[in-house]
XYZ file of C-alpha atoms in Angstrom:
662
model
C -45.447 79.440 26.261
C -42.978 79.566 23.355
C -44.134 79.288 19.761
C -42.007 77.269 17.341
C -42.354 76.272 13.703
C -41.895 72.593 12.841
C -41.626 71.857 9.106
C -43.693 74.961 8.385
C -46.331 74.264 11.056
C -46.471 76.778 13.915
C -47.315 75.316 17.332
C -47.244 76.425 20.948
C -45.272 74.233 23.358
C -45.131 74.116 27.177
C -42.379 75.957 28.996
C -39.354 73.735 29.468
C -40.166 71.455 26.537
C -37.342 70.186 24.364
C -37.180 70.420 20.591
C -37.837 66.676 20.385
C -41.035 67.075 22.416
C -42.060 70.036 20.261
C -41.631 67.918 17.134
C -43.752 65.148 18.626
C -46.476 67.651 19.520
C -46.457 68.615 15.854
C -46.966 64.970 14.897
C -43.429 64.344 13.658
C -41.652 61.104 14.518
C -38.129 61.646 15.780
C -35.844 58.584 15.916
C -34.001 58.028 19.194
C -32.133 55.401 21.158
C -30.881 57.050 24.333
C -33.828 59.363 24.989
C -36.663 58.035 27.164
C -39.539 60.027 28.610
C -39.030 58.746 32.164
C -35.225 58.990 32.291
C -32.803 61.894 32.414
C -31.483 63.228 29.115
C -28.152 61.754 28.040
C -27.844 63.052 24.472
C -25.303 60.430 23.494
C -26.812 58.437 20.611
C -27.260 61.507 18.319
C -30.014 59.784 16.340
C -32.541 62.535 17.046
C -30.714 65.158 14.963
C -32.757 68.011 13.485
C -31.988 71.346 11.836
C -32.765 74.405 13.970
C -32.713 78.107 13.061
C -31.487 80.414 14.463
C -28.449 78.372 15.375
C -25.252 76.930 13.953
C -25.589 75.522 10.428
C -25.315 71.926 11.547
C -27.669 69.212 12.855
C -28.458 69.393 16.579
C -29.590 66.758 19.056
C -33.249 67.585 19.627
C -33.522 65.660 22.914
C -31.093 67.974 24.718
C -32.036 71.291 23.062
C -34.660 73.451 24.818
C -37.491 74.741 22.660
C -37.317 78.543 22.417
C -39.705 81.127 21.013
C -39.230 81.760 17.317
C -37.311 78.590 16.479
C -37.674 77.120 12.989
C -37.201 73.366 13.151
C -36.717 71.102 10.152
C -37.016 67.344 10.544
C -37.091 66.425 6.852
C -34.303 68.435 5.245
C -31.469 66.877 3.263
C -29.025 67.860 6.000
C -31.074 65.943 8.593
C -31.462 62.920 6.309
C -27.742 62.650 5.674
C -26.904 63.236 9.334
C -29.186 60.440 10.501
C -27.807 58.087 7.875
C -24.314 58.851 9.108
C -25.227 58.268 12.758
C -26.878 54.972 11.909
C -23.809 53.914 9.926
C -21.599 54.618 12.943
C -23.955 52.730 15.284
C -23.786 49.667 13.045
C -19.983 49.668 12.767
C -19.576 47.170 15.594
C -23.117 45.850 15.931
C -23.137 42.189 14.776
C -25.484 41.102 12.012
C -27.132 38.363 14.047
C -30.778 39.434 13.759
C -31.903 35.886 12.807
C -30.778 34.524 16.184
C -31.400 37.628 18.308
C -34.349 37.547 20.696
C -34.971 41.231 20.030
C -35.773 40.446 16.396
C -39.183 41.690 15.357
C -39.429 44.271 18.167
C -36.044 45.945 17.871
C -35.687 49.731 17.655
C -32.353 49.368 15.886
C -33.873 47.154 13.195
C -36.783 49.504 12.621
C -34.722 52.681 12.494
C -31.976 51.134 10.366
C -34.624 50.227 7.803
C -36.239 53.674 7.818
C -33.326 56.036 8.419
C -30.240 54.047 7.392
C -28.313 54.075 4.108
C -28.860 50.409 3.364
C -25.130 49.661 3.107
C -22.006 50.160 5.192
C -18.701 51.623 4.075
C -16.854 50.217 7.087
C -14.355 47.564 6.092
C -12.381 47.061 9.316
C -12.712 44.318 11.914
C -15.633 44.642 14.279
C -15.053 45.049 18.006
C -16.148 42.149 20.225
C -17.107 42.457 23.893
C -17.274 39.570 26.336
C -20.598 38.656 27.903
C -21.471 39.980 31.356
C -23.325 37.998 34.001
C -26.308 39.996 35.245
C -28.141 37.240 37.080
C -30.794 34.630 36.294
C -33.145 37.070 34.541
C -31.010 39.118 32.140
C -29.153 37.608 29.208
C -26.364 39.752 27.762
C -24.772 39.943 24.319
C -22.738 43.083 24.878
C -21.205 43.222 21.406
C -24.640 44.482 20.331
C -24.588 47.346 22.861
C -24.714 50.873 21.377
C -24.000 52.612 24.722
C -27.343 54.379 24.990
C -27.026 54.079 28.826
C -30.770 53.586 29.344
C -30.069 50.609 31.627
C -27.578 52.648 33.655
C -29.981 55.547 34.112
C -32.898 53.284 35.012
C -30.904 51.501 37.705
C -29.667 54.750 39.213
C -32.726 56.982 38.826
C -35.789 54.716 38.951
C -34.704 51.627 40.880
C -32.214 53.583 43.002
C -29.664 50.763 42.942
C -26.283 51.611 41.397
C -25.556 48.156 40.017
C -25.047 48.868 36.318
C -22.547 51.324 34.911
C -19.977 52.055 32.214
C -16.330 51.060 32.412
C -13.412 52.400 30.351
C -13.605 55.009 27.592
C -13.867 55.415 23.848
C -13.801 52.203 21.854
C -13.107 50.236 25.052
C -16.279 51.405 26.828
C -18.419 48.578 28.236
C -21.730 48.463 30.107
C -21.603 46.005 32.999
C -22.656 45.267 36.539
C -19.807 46.206 38.818
C -17.715 43.141 39.701
C -19.948 41.265 37.206
C -22.393 40.081 39.840
C -26.137 39.613 39.470
C -28.438 42.629 39.398
C -30.327 41.945 42.617
C -33.101 44.534 42.899
C -36.787 43.757 42.372
C -37.162 45.772 39.142
C -34.011 44.637 37.348
C -35.689 43.120 34.281
C -37.177 46.455 33.204
C -33.822 47.178 31.556
C -34.753 44.481 29.018
C -37.735 46.545 27.877
C -35.616 49.696 27.830
C -32.750 48.234 25.786
C -33.317 49.412 22.183
C -31.092 46.659 20.759
C -30.489 43.015 21.666
C -27.731 43.639 24.210
C -30.011 42.881 27.186
C -32.687 40.253 26.619
C -34.727 37.910 28.779
C -32.742 34.867 29.881
C -35.786 32.660 30.710
C -37.471 33.618 27.414
C -34.360 33.063 25.257
C -35.128 31.357 21.921
C -38.734 30.650 22.955
C -40.741 32.493 20.294
C -40.930 35.395 17.878
C -43.393 38.224 18.616
C -45.543 37.533 15.556
C -46.195 33.982 16.812
C -47.780 35.156 20.042
C -51.342 35.933 21.012
C -51.373 39.126 23.085
C -53.903 39.550 25.899
C -54.473 42.477 28.258
C -54.321 41.426 31.888
C -53.560 42.493 35.470
C -50.573 41.417 37.560
C -51.662 39.470 40.663
C -48.255 39.100 42.332
C -49.031 42.023 44.670
C -51.812 44.506 45.404
C -50.617 47.250 43.036
C -52.512 45.790 40.073
C -49.869 46.566 37.466
C -51.247 46.561 33.921
C -49.615 43.784 31.916
C -49.815 42.022 28.584
C -49.681 38.239 28.507
C -48.104 36.735 25.391
C -49.172 33.152 24.770
C -48.599 30.493 22.143
C -50.965 27.575 22.116
C -51.889 26.687 25.680
C -48.850 28.271 27.356
C -48.194 31.813 28.526
C -44.604 32.527 27.505
C -44.086 36.004 28.920
C -45.641 38.938 30.719
C -44.806 42.510 29.731
C -45.872 45.794 31.345
C -48.441 48.088 29.759
C -48.334 51.846 30.189
C -50.668 53.198 32.880
C -49.409 56.386 34.493
C -51.869 56.060 37.382
C -50.763 52.580 38.408
C -47.425 51.187 37.229
C -46.253 53.842 34.714
C -44.510 51.374 32.401
C -42.611 49.240 34.901
C -43.206 45.749 36.296
C -41.654 43.852 39.189
C -39.449 40.878 38.386
C -41.886 38.548 40.159
C -44.881 39.771 38.167
C -42.890 39.418 34.963
C -41.243 36.039 35.487
C -43.500 33.904 37.658
C -45.533 33.026 34.538
C -43.532 29.840 33.899
C -45.142 28.593 37.128
C -48.491 28.636 35.310
C -47.429 25.445 33.506
C -45.956 23.602 36.500
C -47.472 21.783 39.500
C -50.943 22.336 38.050
C -54.123 20.715 39.299
C -55.789 19.312 36.182
C -58.067 16.630 37.614
C -60.360 16.011 40.579
C -58.924 14.382 43.713
C -60.633 12.898 46.782
C -58.844 11.853 49.971
C -59.571 8.213 50.720
C -57.958 6.391 53.644
C -55.609 9.314 54.159
C -54.394 9.521 50.550
C -55.530 11.743 47.694
C -56.808 9.629 44.820
C -58.122 10.617 41.348
C -61.876 10.939 41.037
C -64.666 12.261 38.811
C -66.539 15.530 39.172
C -69.809 13.791 40.061
C -68.055 11.754 42.770
C -66.615 14.916 44.315
C -69.964 16.734 44.287
C -71.689 13.675 45.759
C -69.103 13.493 48.554
C -69.636 17.172 49.382
C -73.427 16.796 49.367
C -73.148 13.679 51.548
C -71.486 15.765 54.242
C -74.832 17.586 54.618
C -73.230 20.828 55.730
C -76.488 22.785 55.886
C -75.668 26.270 57.133
C -72.400 25.082 58.702
C -70.265 26.203 55.779
C -67.550 28.809 55.218
C -65.444 30.174 52.356
C -61.858 31.433 52.597
C -60.491 33.405 49.633
C -56.838 33.238 48.601
C -54.581 36.087 47.554
C -54.955 35.668 43.769
C -58.734 35.346 43.455
C -60.824 37.573 41.193
C -63.993 39.344 42.332
C -66.346 37.171 40.274
C -65.110 34.019 42.021
C -65.567 35.600 45.438
C -69.054 36.819 44.584
C -70.054 33.372 43.326
C -68.756 31.850 46.563
C -70.615 34.472 48.597
C -73.842 33.701 46.733
C -73.409 29.979 47.456
C -72.535 30.454 51.127
C -75.447 32.870 51.643
C -77.858 30.515 49.849
C -76.869 27.808 52.340
C -77.728 30.161 55.201
C -74.216 31.137 56.288
C -72.190 34.343 56.182
C -68.789 32.940 57.169
C -66.539 34.618 54.584
C -62.906 35.604 55.055
C -59.940 36.542 52.879
C -57.297 37.476 55.458
C -55.747 34.016 55.620
C -53.003 34.654 58.168
C -55.220 35.934 60.985
C -55.365 39.687 60.416
C -58.440 41.298 61.960
C -59.282 44.978 61.548
C -62.540 46.927 61.131
C -63.921 46.869 57.586
C -67.175 48.807 57.998
C -65.483 51.868 56.429
C -63.174 50.874 53.583
C -61.602 54.337 53.433
C -59.736 53.273 56.585
C -58.094 50.351 54.765
C -57.376 51.854 51.338
C -54.442 53.677 49.760
C -56.274 56.996 49.732
C -53.643 59.259 48.156
C -53.579 56.998 45.119
C -50.402 55.426 43.825
C -49.588 58.448 41.673
C -50.576 60.862 44.428
C -48.012 59.579 46.922
C -45.303 61.066 44.673
C -46.463 64.543 45.693
C -46.318 63.944 49.468
C -43.755 66.022 51.343
C -43.620 64.074 54.634
C -44.224 60.312 54.813
C -44.405 57.940 57.779
C -44.234 54.219 56.926
C -45.510 51.860 59.622
C -44.744 48.157 59.361
C -44.099 47.828 55.640
C -41.074 46.540 53.755
C -42.251 48.416 50.672
C -39.511 47.135 48.342
C -40.760 43.573 48.800
C -44.448 44.185 49.402
C -44.971 46.607 46.486
C -41.803 47.467 44.498
C -43.692 49.853 42.224
C -44.906 51.857 45.227
C -41.286 52.154 46.347
C -40.524 53.758 42.970
C -43.177 56.390 43.739
C -41.767 56.963 47.235
C -38.331 57.424 45.730
C -39.726 60.154 43.479
C -41.224 61.899 46.500
C -37.917 61.705 48.366
C -36.032 63.112 45.363
C -38.297 66.176 45.412
C -37.604 66.795 49.093
C -40.055 64.637 51.046
C -38.871 63.439 54.447
C -39.468 59.726 55.016
C -39.712 58.057 58.436
C -40.054 54.297 58.982
C -41.236 52.282 61.992
C -40.041 48.709 61.612
C -36.871 46.637 61.139
C -34.247 48.108 58.831
C -34.331 47.562 55.068
C -32.713 49.469 52.200
C -35.362 51.863 50.839
C -33.070 53.263 48.046
C -33.747 56.826 49.244
C -32.928 58.805 52.408
C -35.135 57.612 55.282
C -34.973 57.703 59.068
C -35.713 54.463 60.926
C -37.357 55.237 64.254
C -37.389 51.752 65.797
C -39.106 48.383 65.629
C -41.774 48.836 68.331
C -45.251 49.631 66.970
C -45.928 51.530 70.205
C -43.738 54.315 68.852
C -46.844 55.533 67.024
C -48.180 56.824 70.351
C -44.980 58.680 71.239
C -43.475 59.830 67.968
C -40.326 61.970 68.209
C -41.043 65.687 68.039
C -39.244 66.088 64.713
C -41.619 63.548 63.132
C -44.824 65.107 64.455
C -43.501 68.541 63.519
C -42.731 67.377 59.975
C -46.228 65.907 59.569
C -47.949 68.985 61.002
C -45.991 71.474 58.883
C -46.230 69.470 55.654
C -48.722 70.568 53.028
C -49.264 66.968 51.869
C -48.341 64.605 54.724
C -48.925 60.869 54.401
C -48.843 57.715 56.482
C -48.556 54.212 54.998
C -49.589 51.260 57.163
C -48.380 47.881 55.923
C -49.407 44.342 56.786
C -47.046 44.196 59.766
C -48.504 47.468 61.025
C -52.047 46.087 60.782
C -50.950 42.958 62.632
C -49.510 45.140 65.395
C -52.809 47.017 65.816
C -51.513 50.264 64.358
C -54.648 51.188 62.392
C -56.366 53.393 65.000
C -53.140 55.119 66.032
C -52.349 55.884 62.384
C -55.872 57.251 61.835
C -55.196 59.762 64.605
C -52.189 61.268 62.819
C -52.588 64.753 61.252
C -52.330 63.690 57.595
C -55.498 65.261 56.169
C -55.692 68.636 54.474
C -58.306 70.304 52.313
C -58.401 68.265 49.113
C -55.826 65.806 50.444
C -56.263 62.497 52.299
C -52.836 61.209 53.297
C -53.979 58.050 55.103
C -52.910 54.876 53.309
C -53.004 51.148 53.909
C -50.724 49.097 51.664
C -52.102 45.611 51.089
C -50.087 42.734 49.652
C -52.795 40.522 48.094
C -54.362 41.162 44.691
C -57.725 39.969 46.016
C -57.770 41.956 49.262
C -59.682 45.131 48.374
C -62.130 43.297 46.131
C -62.743 40.793 48.917
C -63.369 43.541 51.466
C -65.843 45.209 49.089
C -67.638 41.848 48.761
C -67.762 41.229 52.493
C -64.987 38.634 52.800
C -64.119 39.716 56.337
C -65.230 38.625 59.779
C -65.010 40.971 62.805
C -62.500 38.620 64.403
C -60.780 37.571 61.194
C -60.286 33.913 60.374
C -60.473 33.178 64.100
C -64.245 33.584 63.884
C -64.423 30.817 61.285
C -62.138 28.544 63.327
C -64.350 29.005 66.386
C -67.481 28.304 64.323
C -65.971 24.903 63.325
C -67.975 24.612 60.061
C -68.667 21.194 58.580
C -67.593 22.395 55.119
C -64.854 24.891 54.233
C -64.402 26.076 50.646
C -60.799 27.154 50.082
C -60.670 29.445 47.039
C -56.974 29.114 46.254
C -56.228 29.710 49.954
C -52.645 28.511 50.421
C -51.498 30.598 53.395
C -53.984 29.212 55.953
C -52.903 26.991 58.839
C -55.239 24.159 57.874
C -54.460 22.146 61.021
C -57.016 24.409 62.725
C -59.801 22.880 60.593
C -59.254 19.230 61.483
C -62.993 18.581 61.933
C -64.100 20.227 58.670
C -64.449 18.854 55.168
C -61.899 20.958 53.293
C -62.673 21.509 49.594
C -59.846 23.218 47.725
C -60.859 25.071 44.542
C -57.577 26.181 43.030
C -55.013 25.788 40.316
C -51.733 24.642 41.918
C -50.728 21.708 44.078
C -49.573 24.016 46.832
C -50.182 24.120 50.594
C -53.966 24.331 50.383
C -54.188 21.333 48.061
C -51.931 19.259 50.330
C -54.312 19.802 53.259
C -57.554 19.350 51.294
C -59.989 16.454 51.514
C -61.372 17.186 48.037
C -59.597 19.069 45.239
C -61.571 20.705 42.432
C -59.173 21.980 39.722
C -59.752 25.614 38.772
C -58.360 28.268 36.422
C -55.420 30.553 37.115
C -55.670 34.316 36.566
C -54.398 33.932 32.991
C -57.144 31.435 32.143
C -60.284 33.428 32.927
C -61.830 36.848 32.639
C -61.953 38.633 35.945
C -62.230 41.867 37.903
C -59.510 42.923 40.349
C -59.356 45.855 42.767
C -55.923 47.149 43.741
C -54.818 48.608 47.056
C -55.973 52.134 46.103
C -59.459 50.844 45.226
C -58.963 50.932 41.459
C -61.265 48.502 39.640
C -59.516 46.821 36.691
C -60.441 44.028 34.299
C -58.272 41.135 33.080
C -58.963 39.007 30.025
C -58.400 35.303 29.449
C -55.165 34.497 27.616
C -55.353 30.674 27.444
C -57.704 27.893 28.537
C -57.287 25.890 31.773
C -55.447 22.550 31.457
C -57.047 19.119 31.624
C -60.270 18.919 33.616
C -59.758 22.301 35.277
C -62.693 24.715 34.993
C -63.282 28.386 35.691
C -64.005 28.867 39.393
C -67.493 30.300 38.983
C -68.633 27.276 36.953
C -67.426 24.956 39.720
C -69.326 26.931 42.345
C -72.433 27.031 40.139
C -72.352 23.238 39.715
C -71.735 22.812 43.445
C -74.860 24.859 44.147
C -76.892 22.338 42.155
C -75.304 19.457 44.067
C -76.235 21.115 47.370
C -79.742 21.947 46.152
C -79.628 25.745 46.360
C -80.114 28.568 43.854
C -77.352 31.185 43.436
C -79.152 33.367 40.884
C -76.901 33.068 37.830
C -76.309 30.556 35.046
C -73.731 32.379 32.896
C -70.715 34.600 33.381
C -72.653 37.620 32.138
C -75.418 36.974 34.673
C -72.838 36.486 37.433
C -71.101 39.759 36.609
C -74.398 41.637 36.403
C -75.466 40.290 39.788
C -72.113 41.240 41.295
C -72.327 44.805 39.979
C -75.916 45.106 41.168
C -74.800 44.066 44.663
C -71.642 46.243 44.663
C -72.092 48.974 42.014
C -68.511 50.256 42.445
C -67.225 47.019 40.863
C -68.854 47.987 37.568
C -67.012 51.298 37.203
C -63.420 51.224 35.971
C -61.276 53.559 38.013
C -60.895 54.258 41.700
C -63.856 53.476 43.944
C -65.069 56.228 46.265
C -64.981 54.958 49.843
C -65.990 58.257 51.432
C -64.404 60.024 54.409
C -62.159 58.472 57.014
C -63.768 57.297 60.261
C -62.790 58.585 63.667
C -59.922 56.629 65.232
C -60.855 53.950 67.733
C -59.277 53.221 71.114
C -57.010 50.341 70.028
C -53.325 50.815 70.814
C -50.419 49.674 68.696
C -47.992 47.409 70.509
C -45.307 44.795 69.965
C -42.276 44.396 67.773
C -43.013 44.740 64.067
C -42.156 41.657 62.004
C -42.452 41.883 58.212
C -44.604 39.040 56.794
C -42.604 38.453 53.590
C -39.512 36.309 54.115
C -38.688 35.718 50.460
C -39.756 38.241 47.821
C -39.709 35.704 45.002
C -41.859 32.955 46.621
C -44.974 34.665 47.955
C -47.763 32.780 46.144
C -48.561 29.399 44.633
C -47.665 30.409 41.063
C -44.319 31.898 42.120
C -43.471 28.857 44.250
C -44.098 26.617 41.219
C -41.884 28.774 38.993
C -38.378 27.474 38.323
C -37.241 31.004 37.517
C -38.485 32.331 40.860
C -36.873 29.410 42.684
C -33.575 30.238 40.994
C -33.906 33.925 41.884
C -34.656 33.013 45.486
C -31.681 30.678 45.709
C -29.206 33.134 44.194
C -30.460 36.599 45.081
C -31.992 35.951 48.520
C -30.044 32.990 49.893
C -26.715 33.686 48.186
C -26.257 30.335 46.510
C -23.681 30.417 43.720
C -25.373 29.250 40.535
C -23.953 28.558 37.110
C -23.334 31.831 35.284
C -22.790 30.294 31.862
C -25.485 29.673 29.290
């Protein structure tokens, strides 16, 4: 490992480190615009200049210079100070002085570095260059005169997202960053370029002119749009969540976020259930809480009661529902709304065992029945990394664009029992083979066949199931699964069914049941309900979530529920009193303690240990694989209520031509 001296301090740096990284290890802050830890090195902004000896007597770009043994690096010399002032002066030659109306104001790298490293005045007296705006779709607002050509957006689109939609045209003073043919950026991670842009050239179109960062209350939360459990920050003002931004977590989402997880938050303020409703004479009519509880108690369900959990529900809500259902003498609990039925006695057989970060290191991957780009865009980023390092990827299912080289084997799930020799050979010879079974694969009965594949090595478990619902793994840990899936509950014909935000169920199958919907949006479940009890959305309550790899994570409340809506557990606690049973908790702390006592893994942040894989059963995969997601942007009640997601669906999925102007 080379030893270098940074401003008189000698340190040892890893092999392959750059001078910029060496300076940061020494605790020195190096300004930069084009450099980013997760992107390739461009070396074109020149803001990271330092003085290095031995070497030419001039400033050098530290991001592109390898650290070598014996180097003497100066970050605070007069030469470096003047060089950075000069670079900043050049960067500001054409940049407009519109900070008061720029949405980047208050969190702008250019502002911060101009204040700290700039001269404070410009000697440029010529006309500024102006660049016309580019249309990049319903999510990205452009003011390209502000662009400093750092190319972060270009490199992200090419290297991380794998979609070559943004690039540079022309040369010199005429250079412009644009989407080719000026059409919308259509991939599922497009809005991450907004976070990457160090100036105000690319900003959030839905968030334009909404707020300044110092006006917002910032809350740590978890994305519920899929089962990845991306770490996010919710920014709220008053009673409204205005935006969601990704937080850095290298084990889960790195620092990226899907467009749906980022932009469905405007749906939190639309189509909300904020009062109690009871169906009378075929029509839902407003009611009081006591009337609703009395109507439920009058049904005298006894032990003929069931609970169905939706895709966005937290663990505390499911545990409270389980406690209520069990206290009434029933164990009819289910979370797989669309009819999936697979064994859940060993959760290792239904978890993403390599871990989200671990799948990057796989060298042969078989995907069975999963459109990964739509079901978990951030997992597709990991798969792309694996493919770039040489992993072979095979897919059973209808064709989709994976953004990396992959071989499609066919659409019949039965192919699992007669894989081509080159696939079995690749899996057998690989040091870290992996299989990923998606929702369509589970529906086709592929679980046992996938368990029989040779994807285990010493210290490596390559068997993975990729879920799509944020509540799925937590629900399975809490017992929300019947041997025959939701069919068992339909056959039991319970008098009372509690729908915990369950919007994907075919409620016509419960015509003889009293359907009580405890949820937050007037979506499909509410339309079918006999009684509606308004509850809190994920942003309006504390809660525990378990992602598809079994990682237990905690989300905090950002705002309070609207109107008469209450946190789910309080509704279930009050319902227990109305039905005359004891659930064993009276406060959130007591509820959480009881939940952790029942399932200790839910009290430990990090990945749960599900043990070893079971032996494969006799079930055979069969039938044509059909992906369950038809529209990436409209997969849950919050997204369907979001005007932004509706616009994305119309333009990016269905090809409708929308207005490109402001």
